[in-house]
Amino acid sequence: VEANINFTTNKARIVWDNEKLKLSEIILKIRSIGYNAYAYDSSIADLQASKAKRDYSIRMMVAVIASMNIMMLSVAKYTGFFTGISAEVKHMIHIGEFLLSTPVLFYSGWIFYKGAYYGLKNRMLNMDFLVSFGATLTYIYSLFILFGAKGESYFDSVAMIITFVLVGKYLEVIGKKSAVDTLDKIKSSLPLEAVVITKEGKKTLALNSISLGDIVEIKAGEKVPVDGKILIGEGSFDESTLTGESIPVYKKRDDLVYSGTINMDSLIQFEVTKSFKNSTFSSIVALLEDSLNSKPKIQTKAAQISKGFSITILSLSLLTFLVWYFMGIDLGFDYAGTNHFEKSFIVAISVIVIACPCALALATPMASLIGISELAKRGLLFKEAKFIETLAVANTVVFDKTGTLTKGELNVVKANILDDNIHKINLLYSLLDDSTHPVSISIKKYLVSKYDLESKNLLSVKNIEAKGMSAIYENFEGKSFELLGGNIELLKQNDINYAFDSNKTVYLFAINKKVIASFELEDEIKDNAKELISFLQNKNIDIIMLTGDNEQVASRIAKQLNISKYFSTQTPVSKAEYIKQVKKENKSVVMVGDGVNDSVALGNADVAVAMGNSAGVSLAVSDIVLLNSTLSSLQEAFVISSKTYKFIKQNLGLSIIYNAVTIPLAMAGYVIPLVAALSMSLSSLMVVLNSLRIKMK
């Protein structure tokens, strides 16, 4: 159904129909094209990585030691070139170079032959082919010289080509691993098993074996393995692994605890509410892995550029040989003592060796990987790597108000109870009890603090989008009462004329079209909201605020935050329609909401950012998740995304400039194969090292 391969992390994410295809068939297919595929297991992956690193180290040491000895022999050969050397001595030097370069080419260089073979098998000319092809041609030519043909042998160049590229690849692997380690560290922070309380006593079970409803026990200092609800005990929990906030959160009976957090105080027993696979921590890890597997748009463009790279280089190499051989062009570089064929051949080999498709191929994934890792460290989860690019180039940010720019913790600042009949107050309380809206929760909290209330059974309870609620109550005599609770628009819609003017959030309650009570509520602006708006405005990004609140509330918040463009009394549908309209103006839109009631609007934006705590955040509707809900972390997301995108463009620029400069120089005869191999390796390392700068503050 879907296959996504990340060559930087050596992982493939595959979705398949198990009724049509088995995993064993997929693995066999992958192995048939040269890759040792197996179902991912972090412990096996670590063993494989250690084995590969050890293999690289041995091959590299053989290449380095042999190359150093070849260079000692080459000193004698090149000194003799100027001072005089007998044919017998020169032949012995050639034999020594042959003996030393052969294991370098066929043992240390086996990695390149293997890569080239599978590339050709699948009709691809890759970097391994260029390296092995160039080194092999040079080796064969040098064999002709060894067995009597006139000219100079280039066994030293063969060894150096393999050695330089191998060392470069080894350093590249280390650079990649340091970036991938972030994910490994996050995953390894969970315990492998947990203590479960059963009828027979306590049992230690693997996390995958824990079921919903099981009772899990954790001691002070231990990590919560799966999500659950506290049954026995209370204490503080360190949730910094999820939210980035260092201040512990106090939890008591019936409070939820989340996987990956640390119990700091005392023994706790909790009931499992989510399986290990669906727990908060596992969802975060899965999201992070998916983002590492995805590709930004700019990477697709780079892949298109590099697609025909190797064929182009081979064509240029052949053209270079033909021009030098048949036209005798000499642009100033002199291979002293060489014949005409030899000169043409060595120049053509230099063109093959100096070209570096790997720098172009590494440019985007390397920077993306490090950027995603840095964002994850700060509690910023990007669903796909492409959103780094989208966020970096965005020119419009649309904010929901409640719970996004404001704390969403409304407080009743003024209450006007027009009829304090306790039965009517009970009906208001019952209507509020059927709602999870922040306004309802705040008023209910206020009423509980003032009255001794009881809940009534209501009929036909309806949620009226962006306006409020309605219900029917029947008393013991069978008499019906129509209940309405919500904003002024709800009352107007039901032909209730009630004059009320306020720049705060207003809630009105009516029974049988008579207003019984009115409430004014106020919401505080979130910390760092002003700083974020100012930061975005300085980047010339358009700021728009959409809210379901009335004009007075919207204007007050907009004025405080210096937002000139805002729209009040918006429904979820009208928010989505507005975003569609903005996108038609060729604008890249980021929508920031609470991830649940703004799901329609979020789904229509180019990038959907979900605000909300780590428990309630909706991963389904968001592209970027801010685990700690702070607006300062959203600012960090913009900063790191812009920085990463800048380095991606730098890497692409560096690799294109490198190839554009060095290939013509090699074609002109100014670069020998040995220098070509060194510069090719350095170009890849240059891209890796430049990407690692993203980590620097």
XYZ file of C-alpha atoms in Angstrom:
697
model
C 0.000 0.000 0.000
C 2.819 2.365 0.930
C 6.601 2.236 1.243
C 8.828 4.997 2.572
C 12.582 4.499 2.879
C 14.931 6.689 4.887
C 18.503 6.062 3.740
C 19.865 8.239 6.549
C 18.436 6.036 9.316
C 18.456 2.792 7.242
C 14.768 2.224 7.978
C 11.799 1.452 5.740
C 8.223 2.072 6.835
C 5.941 -0.277 4.912
C 2.149 -0.567 4.951
C 0.736 -3.707 3.326
C -2.454 -5.739 2.974
C -1.809 -8.883 4.997
C -4.452 -10.835 3.062
C -2.602 -10.305 -0.228
C 1.002 -10.219 0.942
C 3.022 -11.597 3.853
C 5.857 -9.827 5.649
C 8.196 -12.722 4.758
C 7.553 -12.077 1.045
C 8.357 -8.377 1.445
C 11.612 -9.170 3.275
C 12.634 -11.727 0.617
C 11.953 -9.171 -2.106
C 14.107 -6.551 -0.383
C 16.902 -9.076 0.181
C 16.815 -9.981 -3.536
C 17.984 -6.457 -4.393
C 20.874 -6.469 -1.936
C 19.618 -5.306 1.457
C 19.557 -7.462 4.588
C 16.053 -6.505 5.702
C 14.449 -7.590 8.978
C 11.546 -6.410 11.145
C 12.788 -3.500 13.221
C 13.946 -4.200 16.751
C 16.048 -1.580 18.547
C 18.327 -4.172 20.210
C 18.965 -5.970 16.878
C 19.481 -2.596 15.180
C 22.146 -1.690 17.761
C 23.933 -5.019 17.185
C 23.789 -4.522 13.405
C 25.110 -0.965 13.752
C 28.006 -2.147 15.955
C 28.784 -4.965 13.514
C 28.728 -2.588 10.523
C 30.929 -0.085 12.369
C 33.428 -2.841 13.269
C 33.467 -4.076 9.655
C 34.042 -0.525 8.388
C 36.844 -0.048 10.935
C 38.743 -3.216 9.861
C 38.414 -2.444 6.137
C 39.470 1.143 6.763
C 42.522 0.132 8.820
C 43.671 -2.273 6.060
C 43.255 0.532 3.508
C 45.052 3.158 5.621
C 48.031 0.921 6.551
C 48.473 -0.317 2.967
C 48.131 3.210 1.543
C 50.751 4.610 3.940
C 53.218 1.939 2.796
C 52.368 2.582 -0.866
C 53.083 6.284 -0.331
C 56.541 5.378 1.081
C 57.254 3.396 -2.096
C 55.865 6.259 -4.190
C 58.343 8.668 -2.573
C 61.176 6.464 -3.890
C 59.538 6.207 -7.334
C 58.913 9.945 -7.738
C 62.367 10.829 -6.343
C 63.905 8.433 -8.836
C 61.922 10.104 -11.609
C 64.033 13.258 -11.093
C 67.346 11.726 -9.967
C 67.352 8.589 -12.080
C 66.150 5.041 -11.366
C 66.911 1.713 -13.001
C 64.153 -0.271 -14.779
C 64.650 -3.226 -12.397
C 64.196 -1.093 -9.247
C 61.185 0.654 -10.773
C 59.643 -2.746 -11.616
C 60.169 -3.935 -8.026
C 58.416 -0.777 -6.758
C 55.499 -1.521 -9.119
C 55.279 -5.078 -7.724
C 55.273 -3.730 -4.145
C 52.517 -1.235 -5.004
C 50.536 -3.994 -6.730
C 50.774 -6.276 -3.661
C 49.661 -3.482 -1.318
C 46.887 -1.982 -3.495
C 45.212 -5.322 -4.345
C 43.770 -5.996 -0.812
C 42.773 -2.323 -0.599
C 40.786 -2.560 -3.840
C 39.225 -5.996 -3.402
C 38.855 -6.212 0.413
C 38.492 -2.626 1.639
C 36.748 -1.620 -1.587
C 34.361 -4.600 -1.553
C 31.687 -2.280 -0.074
C 31.734 -0.246 -3.297
C 31.662 -3.311 -5.578
C 28.684 -4.699 -3.680
C 26.810 -1.378 -3.897
C 27.660 -1.033 -7.601
C 26.491 -4.620 -8.350
C 23.081 -4.162 -6.747
C 22.782 -0.735 -8.345
C 23.389 -2.200 -11.816
C 21.054 -5.105 -11.029
C 18.319 -2.558 -10.398
C 19.341 -0.340 -13.347
C 20.878 2.396 -11.225
C 24.297 3.993 -11.531
C 25.194 5.156 -8.033
C 28.228 6.650 -6.290
C 29.561 3.151 -5.513
C 29.655 2.441 -9.242
C 31.637 5.622 -9.966
C 34.206 4.859 -7.248
C 34.621 1.152 -8.086
C 34.606 1.766 -11.857
C 37.234 4.519 -11.658
C 39.493 2.555 -9.283
C 39.166 -0.699 -11.300
C 40.031 0.969 -14.633
C 43.086 2.572 -13.015
C 44.094 -0.792 -11.503
C 43.754 -2.624 -14.858
C 45.786 0.059 -16.644
C 48.499 -0.191 -13.967
C 48.592 -4.001 -14.459
C 49.443 -3.457 -18.137
C 52.327 -1.229 -17.049
C 53.454 -3.851 -14.493
C 53.574 -6.552 -17.197
C 55.681 -4.574 -19.661
C 53.693 -1.774 -21.274
C 55.301 1.681 -21.363
C 54.191 4.410 -18.915
C 53.636 4.944 -15.228
C 51.556 2.731 -12.910
C 48.897 4.307 -10.713
C 48.505 1.690 -7.980
C 48.981 4.493 -5.442
C 45.950 6.315 -6.875
C 43.887 3.082 -6.697
C 44.657 2.709 -2.979
C 44.089 6.391 -2.245
C 40.750 6.531 -4.098
C 39.395 3.637 -1.988
C 40.970 4.879 1.263
C 39.799 8.480 1.041
C 36.234 7.554 0.086
C 36.075 4.811 2.741
C 37.302 7.163 5.486
C 34.778 9.750 4.280
C 31.932 7.223 4.428
C 33.008 6.103 7.900
C 32.960 9.673 9.242
C 29.628 10.156 7.474
C 28.176 7.114 9.299
C 29.358 8.514 12.651
C 27.794 11.907 11.821
C 24.479 10.261 10.921
C 24.478 8.115 14.070
C 24.884 11.120 16.362
C 21.742 12.595 14.800
C 19.721 9.347 14.986
C 20.764 8.852 18.639
C 18.113 11.402 19.702
C 15.303 9.024 18.747
C 17.102 6.049 20.307
C 17.534 7.947 23.592
C 13.849 8.873 23.650
C 12.773 5.271 22.991
C 15.162 3.778 25.539
C 13.826 5.993 28.333
C 10.811 3.700 28.929
C 11.125 0.603 31.156
C 10.876 -2.776 29.403
C 8.440 -4.256 31.930
C 6.066 -3.316 34.747
C 4.680 -4.752 37.995
C 1.013 -5.785 37.559
C -1.230 -6.659 40.530
C -3.356 -9.766 39.892
C -5.554 -12.028 42.055
C -2.580 -14.354 42.491
C -0.282 -11.497 43.568
C 2.246 -9.261 41.869
C 3.609 -10.189 38.431
C 6.275 -8.591 36.281
C 5.055 -8.389 32.682
C 6.457 -7.039 29.414
C 4.727 -3.800 28.380
C 3.123 -5.437 25.325
C 1.461 -7.981 27.639
C -0.307 -5.362 29.788
C -4.053 -5.114 29.079
C -6.682 -2.413 29.598
C -8.022 -2.501 33.135
C -4.873 -4.056 34.647
C -3.615 -2.564 37.916
C 0.013 -1.402 37.673
C 2.218 -0.471 40.624
C 5.124 1.991 40.418
C 7.474 3.067 43.201
C 9.027 6.480 43.790
C 11.637 7.238 41.146
C 10.171 4.806 38.588
C 8.800 5.699 35.173
C 5.157 5.253 34.247
C 5.099 2.462 31.606
C 1.604 3.034 30.153
C -1.201 5.596 30.511
C -3.588 5.103 33.401
C -5.850 6.508 36.159
C -4.620 6.649 39.762
C -6.473 4.341 42.181
C -4.216 4.421 45.261
C -1.672 7.049 46.273
C -0.820 10.601 45.329
C 2.284 12.629 44.564
C 4.249 14.707 42.087
C 5.133 13.563 38.576
C 7.986 14.821 36.403
C 6.399 15.296 32.955
C 9.410 17.022 31.360
C 9.942 14.132 28.905
C 6.551 14.972 27.374
C 6.049 18.685 27.910
C 9.552 20.067 28.460
C 8.299 21.678 31.699
C 10.649 21.060 34.621
C 8.084 21.836 37.377
C 6.529 18.584 38.733
C 2.738 18.123 38.412
C 0.778 17.002 41.501
C -1.545 14.013 40.892
C -4.176 12.429 43.154
C -6.854 9.711 42.947
C -8.712 9.628 39.573
C -6.066 11.847 37.916
C -4.471 10.553 34.739
C -0.784 9.608 34.527
C 1.095 9.319 31.226
C 3.734 6.903 29.987
C 7.273 8.267 30.058
C 6.695 10.485 33.132
C 8.447 9.870 36.477
C 6.749 9.188 39.821
C 8.726 11.346 42.254
C 7.172 10.783 45.673
C 5.519 7.570 46.818
C 4.095 4.213 45.781
C 1.249 4.589 43.273
C -1.234 2.076 41.885
C -3.167 2.932 38.727
C -5.621 1.330 36.335
C -4.376 1.003 32.728
C -6.512 3.141 30.372
C -4.438 2.746 27.197
C -2.425 -0.156 25.823
C 1.335 0.251 25.411
C 0.934 0.689 21.640
C -1.642 3.484 22.053
C -0.129 5.189 25.104
C 0.998 8.811 24.967
C 4.718 8.005 24.836
C 4.364 5.347 22.120
C 2.244 7.742 20.036
C 4.955 10.386 20.317
C 7.708 7.935 19.294
C 5.612 6.691 16.343
C 4.987 10.276 15.271
C 8.691 11.094 15.489
C 9.663 7.994 13.487
C 7.136 8.887 10.786
C 8.554 12.407 10.554
C 12.083 11.016 10.111
C 10.812 8.806 7.272
C 9.061 11.595 5.392
C 10.715 13.900 2.875
C 10.432 17.676 2.348
C 9.452 18.934 -1.120
C 12.945 20.317 -1.643
C 14.371 16.790 -1.195
C 12.192 15.526 -4.047
C 13.636 18.270 -6.263
C 17.179 17.301 -5.223
C 16.416 13.651 -6.012
C 15.247 14.657 -9.496
C 18.477 16.599 -10.071
C 20.678 13.690 -8.929
C 18.678 11.015 -10.799
C 20.749 11.123 -13.986
C 23.929 12.329 -12.273
C 26.048 9.177 -12.664
C 25.141 8.684 -16.345
C 25.996 12.341 -16.994
C 29.381 11.937 -15.274
C 30.248 8.763 -17.224
C 29.273 10.529 -20.443
C 31.452 13.546 -19.551
C 34.331 11.194 -18.661
C 34.098 9.419 -22.023
C 33.832 12.758 -23.830
C 36.891 14.024 -21.926
C 38.914 10.958 -22.917
C 37.941 11.282 -26.592
C 38.699 15.022 -26.700
C 42.093 14.603 -25.016
C 43.027 11.527 -27.066
C 41.914 12.578 -30.545
C 42.326 16.344 -30.369
C 45.413 16.416 -28.140
C 44.057 19.320 -26.118
C 46.435 20.482 -23.387
C 45.170 23.281 -21.201
C 48.302 23.687 -19.141
C 48.519 20.674 -16.820
C 51.418 18.391 -17.685
C 51.604 14.731 -16.693
C 55.362 14.609 -17.143
C 56.684 11.425 -18.689
C 53.305 10.046 -19.720
C 52.228 8.987 -23.179
C 49.231 10.452 -24.981
C 46.833 7.592 -24.139
C 47.922 7.601 -20.516
C 47.329 11.321 -20.142
C 43.810 11.063 -21.680
C 42.986 8.021 -19.542
C 44.052 9.585 -16.210
C 42.144 12.815 -16.918
C 38.996 10.788 -17.700
C 39.403 8.753 -14.461
C 39.748 12.001 -12.465
C 36.393 13.186 -13.845
C 34.713 9.962 -12.634
C 36.309 10.035 -9.185
C 35.862 13.731 -8.370
C 32.118 13.823 -9.094
C 30.051 13.483 -5.912
C 26.381 12.542 -6.192
C 26.409 11.622 -2.499
C 26.843 15.260 -1.405
C 23.695 16.144 -3.346
C 21.845 13.082 -2.004
C 22.830 13.859 1.620
C 22.081 17.598 1.452
C 18.414 17.461 2.458
C 17.947 14.289 4.567
C 20.952 15.048 6.792
C 19.757 18.557 7.677
C 16.125 17.375 8.013
C 17.135 14.563 10.371
C 19.062 16.880 12.692
C 16.321 19.537 12.540
C 13.595 17.013 13.465
C 15.784 15.680 16.310
C 16.395 19.176 17.705
C 12.671 19.977 17.538
C 11.823 16.714 19.329
C 14.222 17.575 22.176
C 12.158 20.722 22.775
C 8.809 18.913 22.803
C 7.963 19.887 19.206
C 6.775 16.924 17.171
C 6.532 17.293 13.389
C 4.328 14.641 11.782
C 6.344 14.847 8.551
C 9.692 16.428 7.717
C 8.070 18.384 4.866
C 6.411 20.654 7.441
C 9.852 22.072 8.306
C 9.948 23.553 4.816
C 6.271 24.634 4.869
C 6.654 26.370 8.245
C 9.874 28.063 7.119
C 8.210 29.624 4.050
C 4.765 30.324 5.588
C 3.508 33.898 5.166
C 0.201 33.704 7.100
C -0.567 32.412 10.601
C -4.187 32.010 11.720
C -4.803 31.714 15.471
C -7.810 30.396 17.326
C -8.322 32.530 20.454
C -9.549 30.460 23.393
C -6.922 27.996 24.625
C -4.429 29.194 22.022
C -3.717 32.902 22.490
C -5.547 32.877 25.824
C -5.262 30.375 28.658
C -8.771 29.012 28.074
C -9.359 29.170 31.824
C -12.342 31.492 32.012
C -13.280 33.010 35.342
C -16.685 34.460 36.215
C -16.041 38.138 36.953
C -19.706 39.166 37.196
C -22.873 37.113 37.856
C -26.429 38.433 37.737
C -28.968 35.907 39.060
C -32.352 37.387 38.121
C -34.332 34.544 39.685
C -32.587 32.731 42.540
C -35.153 29.955 42.829
C -32.957 26.945 43.702
C -34.909 24.647 41.361
C -34.130 26.937 38.426
C -30.471 27.143 39.455
C -30.452 23.327 39.528
C -31.721 23.281 35.931
C -28.905 25.647 34.895
C -26.394 23.412 36.688
C -27.816 20.315 34.920
C -27.508 21.957 31.491
C -23.939 23.021 32.207
C -23.126 19.514 33.419
C -23.833 18.134 29.938
C -21.198 20.391 28.343
C -17.383 20.260 28.248
C -17.039 23.797 26.873
C -14.666 26.031 28.939
C -17.496 28.575 29.522
C -19.818 25.879 30.921
C -17.064 24.426 33.124
C -16.216 27.865 34.579
C -19.848 28.783 35.377
C -20.495 25.332 36.866
C -17.435 25.779 39.080
C -18.752 29.197 40.167
C -22.249 27.822 40.980
C -20.853 24.912 43.010
C -18.928 27.400 45.155
C -22.152 29.366 45.862
C -24.973 26.806 46.065
C -25.728 23.286 47.220
C -26.898 21.826 43.904
C -28.298 18.601 42.501
C -28.398 17.431 38.900
C -31.714 16.863 37.080
C -32.432 14.516 34.189
C -32.796 16.560 30.993
C -34.333 15.471 27.698
C -33.362 16.324 24.092
C -30.036 17.886 25.058
C -28.593 19.572 21.933
C -25.280 21.292 21.286
C -25.811 24.360 19.045
C -22.578 25.035 17.168
C -20.666 28.103 18.432
C -23.770 29.401 20.286
C -24.616 27.171 23.257
C -27.040 24.406 24.273
C -30.721 23.629 24.516
C -32.688 20.972 26.456
C -36.131 20.023 27.743
C -36.998 19.354 31.393
C -40.190 17.617 32.547
C -41.195 17.904 36.192
C -43.082 15.232 38.171
C -46.397 16.771 37.036
C -45.410 16.218 33.392
C -44.991 19.925 32.695
C -42.240 20.764 30.144
C -39.681 23.573 30.411
C -37.518 24.739 27.493
C -33.947 25.475 28.602
C -31.492 27.620 26.655
C -27.925 28.449 27.688
C -25.340 30.294 25.599
C -24.444 33.613 24.011
C -26.647 36.517 22.915
C -26.857 35.114 19.347
C -28.556 31.966 20.697
C -31.224 34.052 22.409
C -31.813 36.175 19.276
C -32.096 32.991 17.222
C -34.900 31.894 19.575
C -36.677 35.286 19.473
C -35.647 36.312 22.977
C -34.986 40.049 23.169
C -32.509 40.816 25.907
C -30.301 43.899 25.874
C -26.799 43.096 27.087
C -23.578 44.926 26.232
C -20.170 43.716 27.411
C -16.643 43.412 26.089
C -16.284 40.134 27.984
C -17.472 36.596 27.237
C -21.200 36.445 28.050
C -23.369 33.447 29.003
C -27.150 33.789 29.326
C -29.606 31.229 30.715
C -33.321 31.239 29.866
C -36.290 29.068 30.867
C -39.313 29.198 28.576
C -37.784 32.254 26.813
C -37.329 34.179 30.064
C -33.764 35.089 31.082
C -33.028 33.734 34.539
C -29.294 34.532 34.878
C -26.394 36.203 33.058
C -22.656 35.729 33.539
C -19.625 37.681 32.355
C -16.373 35.777 32.046
C -12.822 36.805 31.286
C -9.893 34.836 29.932
C -6.232 35.744 30.528
C -3.791 36.105 27.651
C -1.190 33.337 27.566
C 2.407 33.954 28.587
C 4.653 34.846 25.639
C 1.652 35.572 23.362
C 2.746 39.181 22.802
C 6.345 38.112 22.149
C 5.232 35.484 19.600
C 2.957 37.908 17.709
C 5.730 40.525 17.652
C 8.257 37.901 16.448
C 5.976 36.797 13.573
C 5.170 40.385 12.576
C 8.905 41.156 12.416
C 9.208 38.259 9.947
C 6.520 39.965 7.769
C 4.022 37.171 8.473
C 0.325 38.116 8.379
C -1.432 37.431 11.704
C -5.160 36.644 11.767
C -7.272 35.772 14.826
C -10.511 33.791 14.468
C -12.832 33.346 17.444
C -16.347 32.222 18.246
C -16.584 34.990 20.854
C -18.446 38.252 20.311
C -16.996 41.416 18.765
C -16.299 43.094 22.117
C -14.226 40.172 23.471
C -12.415 39.682 20.167
C -11.517 43.378 19.861
C -10.233 43.504 23.449
C -7.871 40.539 22.955
C -6.786 41.724 19.480
C -5.975 45.179 20.835
C -3.935 43.758 23.713
C -1.905 41.593 21.293
C -1.613 44.255 18.561
C -3.464 42.064 16.015
C -5.098 44.265 13.371
C -6.986 41.513 11.501
C -9.492 39.467 13.485
C -12.960 37.938 13.011
C -15.499 37.294 15.772
C -18.556 34.981 16.098
C -16.880 32.364 13.884
C -18.177 28.805 13.682
C -15.803 25.865 12.995
C -17.131 25.772 9.418
C -16.705 29.517 8.816
C -13.118 29.283 10.129
C -12.388 26.528 7.596
C -14.017 28.535 4.770
C -11.919 31.569 5.679
C -8.699 29.525 5.508
C -9.710 28.166 2.092
C -10.244 31.751 0.914
C -6.829 32.885 2.177
C -5.142 29.935 0.424
C -6.732 30.997 -2.872
C -4.635 34.178 -2.584
C -1.507 31.972 -3.019
C -0.652 32.245 0.651
C 0.926 29.497 2.741
C -1.295 29.217 5.837
C -0.397 27.912 9.299
C -3.411 27.320 11.567
C -2.883 27.168 15.335
C -5.773 25.729 17.337
C -6.646 23.356 20.154
C -6.668 20.318 17.851
C -10.232 19.207 18.639
C -13.017 21.760 18.008
C -10.871 23.438 15.342
C -10.296 20.180 13.473
C -12.161 21.327 10.314
C -10.106 24.525 10.073
C -6.864 22.714 10.920
C -7.542 20.177 8.191
C -7.741 22.941 5.562
C -4.481 24.700 6.516
C -1.086 23.986 4.917
C 0.261 23.314 8.413
C -1.949 22.445 11.391
C -0.444 23.185 14.810
C -2.213 21.634 17.806
C -2.060 23.434 21.122
C -3.123 21.527 24.217
C -1.615 19.471 27.005
C 0.043 16.164 26.220
C -3.001 14.174 27.386
C -5.695 15.873 25.355
C -3.758 16.764 22.233
C -5.248 15.392 19.045
C -2.492 13.786 16.970
C -4.990 12.893 14.245
C -5.783 16.442 13.099
C -2.396 18.095 13.618
C 0.793 18.277 11.580
C 2.825 19.746 14.434
C 2.204 18.978 18.113
C 3.359 21.365 20.857
C 3.574 19.026 23.843
C 4.033 21.741 26.455
C 1.310 24.034 25.048
C 3.482 27.125 25.405
C 3.608 29.797 22.725
C 7.357 30.166 23.260
C 7.739 26.617 21.899
C 5.802 27.643 18.769
C 8.305 30.464 18.324
C 11.097 27.881 18.662
C 9.392 25.793 15.958
C 9.557 28.741 13.549
C 13.187 29.506 14.461
C 14.473 25.917 14.117
C 12.439 25.285 10.935
C 13.839 28.432 9.303
C 17.343 27.498 10.403
C 17.014 23.917 9.113
C 15.573 25.067 5.778
C 18.441 27.549 5.443
C 20.982 24.760 5.983
C 19.174 22.493 3.493
C 19.536 25.215 0.852
C 23.159 25.789 1.896
C 23.922 22.067 1.543
C 22.323 21.903 -1.896
C 24.192 25.041 -2.919
C 27.520 23.683 -1.640
C 27.106 20.340 -3.429
C 26.038 21.967 -6.710
C 28.893 24.507 -6.573
C 31.389 21.748 -5.714
C 30.398 19.646 -8.733
C 30.096 22.695 -11.017
C 33.661 23.810 -10.146
C 35.560 20.543 -9.731
C 34.197 18.567 -12.699
C 35.308 21.185 -15.301
C 38.711 21.396 -13.525
C 39.086 17.616 -13.763
C 38.024 17.664 -17.438
C 40.628 20.329 -18.091
C 43.320 18.063 -16.598
C 44.084 20.058 -13.484
C 43.221 17.275 -11.000
C 44.915 13.885 -10.604
C 42.839 10.875 -9.367
C 44.408 10.931 -5.902
C 43.348 14.556 -5.293
C 39.974 13.827 -6.913
C 39.246 11.056 -4.380
C 40.239 13.295 -1.460
C 38.066 16.222 -2.607
C 35.084 13.934 -3.300
C 35.200 12.592 0.269
C 35.624 16.084 1.680
C 32.513 17.305 -0.174
C 30.316 14.694 1.578
C 31.865 15.497 4.947
C 31.323 19.188 4.257
C 27.567 18.572 3.929
C 27.443 16.422 7.110
C 29.442 18.935 9.178
C 27.404 21.873 7.881
C 24.183 20.074 8.885
C 25.536 19.439 12.401
C 25.724 23.230 12.838
C 21.924 23.190 13.277
C 22.606 21.841 16.796
C 24.641 24.922 17.696
C 22.760 27.648 19.570
